[in-house]
Amino acid sequence: MSLPYVPQTPHEVARRLILRRWLSTLVDLFALTLFVAAVLSWAAYGAGR
């Protein structure tokens, strides 16, 4: 996955790294939320039986 033109000024590199870190953090939080919701719903289903 290579872009045709990637500006390599330090500001652009830092901004890209920060954006990538924020995106990965958001994805991790989303996955964690889904996992917690699944565990809670499974526990409630098990307790409801």
Coordinates of N, CA and C in Angstrom, one line a residue:
M1 N 0.9 -1.2 0.0 CA 0.0 0.0 0.0 C 0.9 1.2 0.0
S2 N 1.2 1.7 -1.2 CA 2.1 2.9 -1.3 C 1.3 4.0 -2.0
L3 N 1.4 5.2 -1.4 CA 0.7 6.4 -2.0 C 1.7 6.9 -3.0
P4 N 1.1 7.6 -4.1 CA 1.9 8.1 -5.1 C 2.8 9.2 -4.6
Y5 N 2.3 10.1 -3.7 CA 3.1 11.2 -3.2 C 2.9 11.3 -1.7
V6 N 4.0 11.1 -0.9 CA 3.9 11.2 0.5 C 4.8 12.3 1.0
P7 N 4.3 13.4 1.4 CA 5.2 14.4 2.0 C 5.9 14.0 3.2
Q8 N 7.2 14.2 3.3 CA 8.0 13.7 4.4 C 8.5 14.8 5.3
T9 N 7.8 15.9 5.5 CA 8.2 16.9 6.4 C 7.9 16.3 7.8
P10 N 8.7 16.7 8.8 CA 8.5 16.2 10.2 C 7.1 16.4 10.7
H11 N 6.5 17.6 10.3 CA 5.2 17.8 10.8 C 4.2 16.8 10.2
E12 N 4.3 16.5 8.9 CA 3.4 15.5 8.3 C 3.6 14.2 8.9
V13 N 4.9 13.8 9.1 CA 5.1 12.5 9.7 C 4.5 12.4 11.1
A14 N 4.7 13.4 11.9 CA 4.2 13.4 13.3 C 2.7 13.3 13.2
R15 N 2.1 14.1 12.3 CA 0.6 14.1 12.3 C 0.1 12.7 11.8
R16 N 0.8 12.1 10.9 CA 0.3 10.8 10.4 C 0.5 9.8 11.6
L17 N 1.6 9.9 12.3 CA 1.8 8.9 13.4 C 0.7 9.1 14.5
I18 N 0.4 10.4 14.8 CA -0.6 10.6 15.8 C -2.0 10.1 15.3
L19 N -2.3 10.4 14.1 CA -3.6 9.9 13.5 C -3.6 8.4 13.6
R20 N -2.5 7.7 13.2 CA -2.5 6.2 13.2 C -2.7 5.7 14.6
R21 N -2.0 6.4 15.6 CA -2.2 6.0 17.0 C -3.6 6.2 17.5
W22 N -4.2 7.3 17.1 CA -5.6 7.5 17.6 C -6.5 6.5 16.9
L23 N -6.3 6.2 15.7 CA -7.2 5.2 15.0 C -7.0 3.8 15.7
S24 N -5.8 3.4 15.9 CA -5.6 2.1 16.6 C -6.2 2.1 18.0
T25 N -6.1 3.3 18.7 CA -6.7 3.3 20.0 C -8.2 3.2 19.9
L26 N -8.8 3.9 18.9 CA -10.3 3.8 18.8 C -10.7 2.4 18.4
V27 N -9.9 1.7 17.6 CA -10.3 0.4 17.2 C -10.2 -0.5 18.4
D28 N -9.1 -0.3 19.2 CA -9.0 -1.2 20.4 C -10.1 -0.9 21.4
L29 N -10.5 0.3 21.6 CA -11.6 0.6 22.5 C -12.9 0.0 22.0
F30 N -13.1 0.1 20.6 CA -14.3 -0.5 20.1 C -14.4 -2.0 20.3
A31 N -13.2 -2.7 20.0 CA -13.2 -4.1 20.2 C -13.4 -4.5 21.7
L32 N -12.8 -3.7 22.6 CA -13.0 -4.0 24.0 C -14.4 -3.8 24.4
T33 N -15.1 -2.8 23.9 CA -16.5 -2.5 24.2 C -17.3 -3.7 23.7
L34 N -17.1 -4.2 22.5 CA -17.8 -5.3 22.0 C -17.6 -6.5 22.9
F35 N -16.3 -6.8 23.3 CA -16.0 -7.9 24.1 C -16.8 -7.8 25.4
V36 N -16.7 -6.7 26.1 CA -17.4 -6.5 27.4 C -18.9 -6.7 27.2
A37 N -19.5 -6.1 26.1 CA -20.9 -6.3 25.9 C -21.3 -7.8 25.7
A38 N -20.4 -8.5 25.0 CA -20.7 -9.9 24.7 C -20.6 -10.7 26.0
V39 N -19.6 -10.4 26.9 CA -19.5 -11.1 28.1 C -20.6 -10.8 29.1
L40 N -21.0 -9.5 29.1 CA -22.2 -9.2 30.0 C -23.5 -9.8 29.5
S41 N -23.7 -9.8 28.2 CA -24.9 -10.4 27.7 C -24.9 -11.9 27.9
W42 N -23.7 -12.5 27.8 CA -23.6 -14.0 28.0 C -23.9 -14.3 29.5
A43 N -23.3 -13.5 30.4 CA -23.5 -13.7 31.8 C -25.0 -13.5 32.2
A44 N -25.6 -12.5 31.6 CA -27.1 -12.2 31.9 C -27.9 -13.4 31.3
Y45 N -27.5 -13.9 30.2 CA -28.3 -15.0 29.6 C -28.1 -16.3 30.4
G46 N -26.9 -16.5 30.9 CA -26.6 -17.6 31.8 C -27.4 -17.5 33.1
A47 N -27.4 -16.3 33.6 CA -28.1 -16.1 34.9 C -29.6 -16.2 34.7
G48 N -30.1 -15.8 33.6 CA -31.6 -15.8 33.3 C -32.1 -17.2 33.1
R49 N -31.3 -18.2 32.8 CA -31.8 -19.5 32.5 C -32.3 -20.1 33.8

